[in-house]
Structures are given as structure tokens and as C-alpha cells.
Short mmCIF file of C-alpha atoms in Angstrom, two decimals:
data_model
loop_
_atom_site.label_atom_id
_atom_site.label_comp_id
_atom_site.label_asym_id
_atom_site.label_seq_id
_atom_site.Cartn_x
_atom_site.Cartn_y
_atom_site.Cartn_z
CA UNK B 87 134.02 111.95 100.48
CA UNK B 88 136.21 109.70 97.95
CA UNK B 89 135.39 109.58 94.64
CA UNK B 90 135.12 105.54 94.57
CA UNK B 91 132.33 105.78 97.56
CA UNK B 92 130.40 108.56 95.45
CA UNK B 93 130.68 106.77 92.21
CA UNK B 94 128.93 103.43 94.29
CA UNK B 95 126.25 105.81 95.86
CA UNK B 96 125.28 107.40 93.01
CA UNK B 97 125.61 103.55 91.15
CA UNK B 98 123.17 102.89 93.83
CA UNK B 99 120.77 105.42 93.01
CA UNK B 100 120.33 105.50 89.63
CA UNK B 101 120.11 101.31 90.05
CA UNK B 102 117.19 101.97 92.59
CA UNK B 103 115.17 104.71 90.26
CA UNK B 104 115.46 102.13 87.08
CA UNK B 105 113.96 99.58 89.34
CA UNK B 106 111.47 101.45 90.01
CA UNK B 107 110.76 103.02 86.69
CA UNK B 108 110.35 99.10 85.15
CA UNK B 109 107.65 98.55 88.16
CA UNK B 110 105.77 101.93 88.33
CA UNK B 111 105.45 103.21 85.23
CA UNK B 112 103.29 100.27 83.61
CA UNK B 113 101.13 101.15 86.57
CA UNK B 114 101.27 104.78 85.54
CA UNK B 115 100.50 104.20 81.67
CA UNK B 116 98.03 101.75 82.81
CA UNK B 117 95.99 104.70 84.93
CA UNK B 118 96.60 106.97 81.98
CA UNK B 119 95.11 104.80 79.59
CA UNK B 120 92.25 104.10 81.95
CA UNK B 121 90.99 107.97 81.73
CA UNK B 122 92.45 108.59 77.73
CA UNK B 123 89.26 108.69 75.35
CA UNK B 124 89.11 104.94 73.21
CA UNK B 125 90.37 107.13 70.24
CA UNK B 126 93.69 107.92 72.03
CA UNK B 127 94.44 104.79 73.66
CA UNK B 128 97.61 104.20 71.53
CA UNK B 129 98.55 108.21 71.37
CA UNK B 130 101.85 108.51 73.58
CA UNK B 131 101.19 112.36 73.93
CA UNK B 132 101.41 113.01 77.87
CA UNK B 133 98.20 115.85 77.19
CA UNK B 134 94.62 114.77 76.47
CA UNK B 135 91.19 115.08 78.43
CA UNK B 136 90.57 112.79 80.94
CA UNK B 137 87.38 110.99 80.55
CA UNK B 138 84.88 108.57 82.59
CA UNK B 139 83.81 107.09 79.33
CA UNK B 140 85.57 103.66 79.56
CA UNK B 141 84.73 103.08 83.53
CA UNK B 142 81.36 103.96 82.59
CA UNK B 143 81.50 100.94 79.47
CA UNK B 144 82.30 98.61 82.31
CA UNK B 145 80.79 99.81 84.87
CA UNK B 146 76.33 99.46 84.14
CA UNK B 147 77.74 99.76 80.27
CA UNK B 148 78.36 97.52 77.41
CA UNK B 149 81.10 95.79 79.15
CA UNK B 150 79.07 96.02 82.53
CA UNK B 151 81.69 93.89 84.93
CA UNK B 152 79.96 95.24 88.11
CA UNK B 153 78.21 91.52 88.56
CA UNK B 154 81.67 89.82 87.89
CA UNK B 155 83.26 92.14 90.90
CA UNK B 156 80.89 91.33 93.15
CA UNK B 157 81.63 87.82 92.30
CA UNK B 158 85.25 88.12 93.04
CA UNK B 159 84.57 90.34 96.54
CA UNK B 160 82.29 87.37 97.43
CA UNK B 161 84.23 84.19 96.46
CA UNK B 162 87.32 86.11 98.25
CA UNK B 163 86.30 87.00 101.21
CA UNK B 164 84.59 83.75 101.74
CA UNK B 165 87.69 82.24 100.94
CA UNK B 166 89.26 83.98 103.15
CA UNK B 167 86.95 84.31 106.48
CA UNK B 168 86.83 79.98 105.97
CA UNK B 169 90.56 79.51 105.42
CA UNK B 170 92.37 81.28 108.30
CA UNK B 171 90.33 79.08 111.41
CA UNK B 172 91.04 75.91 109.51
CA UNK B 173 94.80 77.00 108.49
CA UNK B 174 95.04 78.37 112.41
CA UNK B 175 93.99 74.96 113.74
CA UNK B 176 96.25 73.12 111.54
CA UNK B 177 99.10 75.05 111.70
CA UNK B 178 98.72 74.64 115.29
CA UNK B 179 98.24 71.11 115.88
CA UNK B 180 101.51 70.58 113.31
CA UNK B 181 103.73 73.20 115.98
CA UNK B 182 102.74 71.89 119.22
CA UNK B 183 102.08 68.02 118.94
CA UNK B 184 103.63 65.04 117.34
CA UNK B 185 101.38 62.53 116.31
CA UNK B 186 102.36 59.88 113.95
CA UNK B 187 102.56 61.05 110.17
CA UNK B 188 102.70 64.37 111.09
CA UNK B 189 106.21 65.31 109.00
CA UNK B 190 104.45 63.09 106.19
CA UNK B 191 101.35 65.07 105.94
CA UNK B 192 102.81 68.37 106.18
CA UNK B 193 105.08 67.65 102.97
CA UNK B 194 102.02 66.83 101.30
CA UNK B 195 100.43 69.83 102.41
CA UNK B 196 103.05 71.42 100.77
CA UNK B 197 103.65 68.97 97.32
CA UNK B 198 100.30 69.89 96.42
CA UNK B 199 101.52 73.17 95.95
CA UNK B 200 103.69 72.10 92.78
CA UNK B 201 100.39 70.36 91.10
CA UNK B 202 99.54 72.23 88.03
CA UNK B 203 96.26 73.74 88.20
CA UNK B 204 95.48 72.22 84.66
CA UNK B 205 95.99 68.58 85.97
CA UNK B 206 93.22 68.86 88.59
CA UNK B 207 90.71 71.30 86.53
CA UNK B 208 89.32 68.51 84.58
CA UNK B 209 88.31 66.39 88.03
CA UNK B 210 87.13 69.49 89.70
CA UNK B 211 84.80 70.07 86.48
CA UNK B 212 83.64 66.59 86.70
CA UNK B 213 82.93 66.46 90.19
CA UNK B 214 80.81 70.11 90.72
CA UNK B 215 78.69 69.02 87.28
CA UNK B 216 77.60 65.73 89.18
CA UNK B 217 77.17 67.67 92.38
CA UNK B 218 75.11 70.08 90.56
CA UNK B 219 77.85 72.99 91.66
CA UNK B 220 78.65 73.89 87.85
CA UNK B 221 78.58 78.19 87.86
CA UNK B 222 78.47 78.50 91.59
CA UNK B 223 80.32 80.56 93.75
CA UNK B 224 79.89 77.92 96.33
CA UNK B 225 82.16 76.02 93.50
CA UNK B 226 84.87 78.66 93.66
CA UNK B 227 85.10 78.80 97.11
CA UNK B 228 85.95 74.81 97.77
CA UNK B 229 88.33 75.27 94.64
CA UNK B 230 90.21 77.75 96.70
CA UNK B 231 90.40 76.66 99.60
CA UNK B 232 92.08 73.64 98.60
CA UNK B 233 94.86 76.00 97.09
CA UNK B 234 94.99 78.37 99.62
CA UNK B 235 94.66 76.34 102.85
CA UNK B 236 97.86 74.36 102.38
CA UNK B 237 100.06 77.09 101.39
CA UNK B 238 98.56 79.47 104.42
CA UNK B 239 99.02 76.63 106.89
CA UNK B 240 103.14 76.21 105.86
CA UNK B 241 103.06 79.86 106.52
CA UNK B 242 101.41 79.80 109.71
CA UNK B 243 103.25 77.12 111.16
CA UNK B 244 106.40 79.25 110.95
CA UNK B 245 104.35 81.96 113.09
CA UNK B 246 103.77 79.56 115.47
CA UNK B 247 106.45 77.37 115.66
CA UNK B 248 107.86 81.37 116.72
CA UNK B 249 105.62 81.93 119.99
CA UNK B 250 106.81 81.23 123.37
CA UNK B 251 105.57 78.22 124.60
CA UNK B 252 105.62 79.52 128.12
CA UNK B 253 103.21 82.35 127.68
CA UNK B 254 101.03 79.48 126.45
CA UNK B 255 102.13 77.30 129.88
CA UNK B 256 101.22 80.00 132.16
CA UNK B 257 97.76 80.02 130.45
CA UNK B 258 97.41 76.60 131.15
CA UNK B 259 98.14 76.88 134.56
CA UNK B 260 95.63 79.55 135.31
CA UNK B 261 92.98 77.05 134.13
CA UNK B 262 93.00 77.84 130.15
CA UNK B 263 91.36 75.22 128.14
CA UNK B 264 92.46 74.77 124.73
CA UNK B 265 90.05 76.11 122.75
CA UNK B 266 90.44 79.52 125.03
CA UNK B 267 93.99 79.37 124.86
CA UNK B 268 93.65 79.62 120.89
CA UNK B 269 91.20 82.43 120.72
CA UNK B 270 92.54 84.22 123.71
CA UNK B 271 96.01 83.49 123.63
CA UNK B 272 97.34 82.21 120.50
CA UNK B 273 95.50 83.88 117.84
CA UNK B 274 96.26 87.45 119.07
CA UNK B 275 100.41 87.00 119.56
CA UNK B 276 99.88 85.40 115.87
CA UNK B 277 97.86 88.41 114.55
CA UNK B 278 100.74 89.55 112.52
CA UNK B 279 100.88 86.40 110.53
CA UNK B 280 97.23 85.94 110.33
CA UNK B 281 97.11 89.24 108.29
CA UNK B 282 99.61 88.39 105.96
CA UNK B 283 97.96 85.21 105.65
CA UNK B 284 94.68 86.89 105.00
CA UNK B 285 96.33 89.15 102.24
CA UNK B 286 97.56 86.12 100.59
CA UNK B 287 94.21 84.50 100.91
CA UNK B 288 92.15 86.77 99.39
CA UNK B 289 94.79 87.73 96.80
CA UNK B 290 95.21 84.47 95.39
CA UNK B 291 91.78 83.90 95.34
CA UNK B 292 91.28 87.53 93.61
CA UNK B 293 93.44 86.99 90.99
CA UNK B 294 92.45 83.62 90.05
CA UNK B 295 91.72 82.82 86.67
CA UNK B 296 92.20 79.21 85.46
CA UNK B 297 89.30 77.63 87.85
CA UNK B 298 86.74 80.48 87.14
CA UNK B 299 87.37 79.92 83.29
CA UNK B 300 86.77 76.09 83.70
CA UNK B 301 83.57 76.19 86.63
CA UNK B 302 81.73 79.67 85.81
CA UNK B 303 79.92 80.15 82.96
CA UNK B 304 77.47 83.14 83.56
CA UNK B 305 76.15 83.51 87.16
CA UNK B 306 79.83 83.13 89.14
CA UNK B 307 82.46 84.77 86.47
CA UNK B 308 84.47 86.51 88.84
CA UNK B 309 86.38 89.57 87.31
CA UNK B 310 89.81 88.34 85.68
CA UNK B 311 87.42 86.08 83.69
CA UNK B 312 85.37 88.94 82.69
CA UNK B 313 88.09 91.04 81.23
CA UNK B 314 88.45 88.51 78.64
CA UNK B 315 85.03 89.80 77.21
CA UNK B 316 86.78 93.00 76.26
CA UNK B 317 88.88 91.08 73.74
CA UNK B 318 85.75 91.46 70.69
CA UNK B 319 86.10 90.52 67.24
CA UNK B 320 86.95 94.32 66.44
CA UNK B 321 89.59 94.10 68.89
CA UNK B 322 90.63 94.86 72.07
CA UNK B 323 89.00 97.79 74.25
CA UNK B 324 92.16 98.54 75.67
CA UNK B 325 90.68 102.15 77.24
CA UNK B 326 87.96 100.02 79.10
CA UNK B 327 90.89 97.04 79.61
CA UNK B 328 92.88 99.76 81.53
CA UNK B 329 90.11 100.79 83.56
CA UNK B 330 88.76 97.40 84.72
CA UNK B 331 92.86 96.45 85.69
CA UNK B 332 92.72 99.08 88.02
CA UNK B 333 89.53 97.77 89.37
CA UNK B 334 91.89 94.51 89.23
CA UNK B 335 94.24 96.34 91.38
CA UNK B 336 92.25 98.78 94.07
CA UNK B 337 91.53 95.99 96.67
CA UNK B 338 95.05 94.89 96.63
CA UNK B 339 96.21 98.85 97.30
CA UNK B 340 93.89 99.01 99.92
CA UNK B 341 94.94 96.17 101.34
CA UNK B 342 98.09 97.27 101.78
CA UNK B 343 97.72 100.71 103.02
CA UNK B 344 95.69 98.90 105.79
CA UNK B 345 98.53 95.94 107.00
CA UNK B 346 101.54 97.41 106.06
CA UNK B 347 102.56 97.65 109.45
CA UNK B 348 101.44 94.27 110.28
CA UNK B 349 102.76 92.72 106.96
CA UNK B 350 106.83 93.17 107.65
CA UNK B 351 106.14 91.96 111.14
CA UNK B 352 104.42 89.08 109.98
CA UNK B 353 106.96 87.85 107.00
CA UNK B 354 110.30 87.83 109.40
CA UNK B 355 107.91 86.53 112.70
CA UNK B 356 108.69 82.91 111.87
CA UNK B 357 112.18 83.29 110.83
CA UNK B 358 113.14 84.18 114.18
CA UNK B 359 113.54 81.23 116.58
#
């Protein structure tokens, strides 16, 4: 082998393992720090004895976040189970038929993307306090679905706009009505996309944190608004901080160990035409 081609290999590797030093090992020192007692939080020494202690302060503890979780599983999944049939049905009307306005609407499907949360907090705090909605998950919910749906529905449409439209002919001709052609037809050649969509769903609405900070108060803190508790006047319990990101973090891996093999599929499905 030449010496220029094993110079670029091993260029290549040692590029690849810094890249992946910079993004693992926060992760790493994060799940060390979760299990270090609060005295050693700062100690760099690689030995110590793991401990429970700071998932058991936020876990039924002082810090108890176990209310705020189930707030963010909730809001999430609610999110989530109302978003994909109403991004499905859009993204499907905006493929497959041209009705007037549609190229208009879709852009501003997609403009109100680049709206900065903090512009439209204010009006979303005004309207759930004279709706009574003020601390609610049912709050939470509308607020993300009005993020999620439009960017879900762009991303859908692409999965879509991908499907042969003679499968969906041939359906038709056997006597498919429309609404059977979507459940029977449609959704399951666009499963790959709806599970990427779904991951994006319920991450953006898991890792949230300007709307919960403006709507929830008490009863509907979801859990990046409840980390902020561990920031005390003493300062910051960054043994119980560390355990409660990697609460942060579990769905997310979980997640992905489940659609992996959908998720690739589903990214490059609407890029090929």
C-alpha cells in the first residue's frame, strides 16, 4: 500500500475517533457523574463508589421529578398519537390534489417554522388563562401540535410525494374508497416515514422547554422544566442534575434502538423520485 493512501486512512481514522470522543464522552462523564456521590461530583478521578443516592433525590426524594416525567410521557405521546393522522391527511391531500392555494399554504406551513417561540408565548399565555387552560397538559398538547404538525407534514409530503401512484390506481380499481386506501394502502408503504415522523414528534415535544416554563406552573411541569429546580440557592446539584439528564435521555435511546431500521429508510424515502 503507498504511503500517501496510508497517511489519508489513518487521517481518516484518527478524524473519525475525535469526532466521536467530542460526542460520547460528555455522555460518558454525564453517566459517571450520575452514580459519583454529591461530594465527588467535581473529582476527575476515574475510581469512586457508585451510588443510587442522587436518582433516589429525584426520584420520591427532595428533588422528586417522578410527577414532572409522567408529565412529559403524557404531553408526548399525546402529541404524538394526535399529530401523525392529521400530518398523514395533510401531507396527503398536498401530494395528490391541487386545489387552489395549495403551494401558498404549504409555505406557510413551513414559515411558521422560522417564528420564534418567544413571539407567540405571550398570546398562547393569554389565550389558555381566558380559556381556563393555564397548568394543563391539555395546554401543552395544543402548544405542540401547532409546532410539530407543520414541520411533520413537510416531512411527510416528501414520503408521499415518493409512492407509486399506480399501486394506489390499482386499489382504486378494485373498489378502494379513499378512506381504505389511506389506512390500507397508503399508511403502510409510508410506515417508514411515519416512524421517523413519530420520533421527531415526540422528541420535540420531550425536549421542550420554553412553552412549559411560560403555561405550567405546578400540576403540568413536564421534566426539562423541572431540572431547573435543582439550580438552589446553595447551588447546583449537579450529581442529581446528571442523573435526571439521563432520565432526559433514556426515551430517546430507546427510541432508537427500536426504529433504527426504519429511521434510514425513512430519511432518504422522499429523496428518491
Amino acid at each position: 500500500m503507498k504511503p500517501g493512501r496510508i497517511l489519508g486512512r489513518a487521517c481518516h481514522v484518527a478524524a473519525t475517533l475525535a469526532i466521536l470522543f467530542f460526542v460520547l464522552f460528555p455522555i460518558l462523564w454525564l453517566a459517571i457523574t450520575a452514580f459519583r456521590p454529591e461530594k465527588d461530583a467535581f473529582s476527575t478521578s476515574p475510581f469512586f463508589s457508585p451510588t443510587l443516592e442522587n436518582f433516589r433525590g429525584i426520584i420520591g426524594g427532595e428533588n422528586d421529578l417522578v410527577a414532572a416525567t409522567a408529565n412529559s410521557v403524557i404531553v408526548g405521546v399525546a402529541t404524538t398519537v394526535i399529530a401523525i393522522p392529521m400530518a398523514l391527511l395533510a401531507s396527503y391531500a398536498f401530494s395528490r390534489h391541487r386545489f387552489p392555494g395549495h403551494r401558498s399554504m404549504l409555505l406557510a406551513m413551513v414559515a411558521t417554522q422560522f417564528i420564534p417561540g418567544v413571539a407567540i408565548a405571550l398570546p398562547f399565555l393569554t389565550l389558555f388563562r381566558d380559556l381556563g387552560l393555564l397548568d394543563t397538559r391539555t395546554a401543552l398538547v395544543v402548544v405542540n401540535l401547532s409546532i410539530v404538525v407543520p414541520y411533520i407534514t413537510w416531512l411527510l409530503k416528501g414520503f408521499v410525494d415518493g409512492l407509486p401512484l399506480e399501486i394506489e390506481e390499482a386499489a382504486r380499481l378494485d373498489g378502494c374508497g379513499q378512506i381504505r386506501l389511506l389506512w390500507r394502502v397508503v399508511t403502510p408503504l409510508a410506515a417508514p416515514g411515519i416512524f421517523v415522523c413519530a420520533v421527531f414528534s415526540f422528541l420535540l415535544s420531550w425536549n421542550e422547554f420554553l412553552f412549559p416554563t411560560f403555561l405550567a406552573k405546578e400540576e403540568a411541569t413536564t421534566l426539562p422544566v423541572g431540572l431547573m429546580t435543582l439550580v438552589r440557592p446553595e447551588g447546583v446539584a449537579w450529581g442529581q442534575m446528571a442523573a435526571a439528564g439521563l432520565m432526559v435521555m433514556g426515551p430517546m435511546l430507546v427510541l432508537s434502538l427500536f426504529v433504527r431500521k426504519h429511521f434510514a429508510q425513512g430519511m432518504t424515502m422522499g429523496a428518491i423520485k
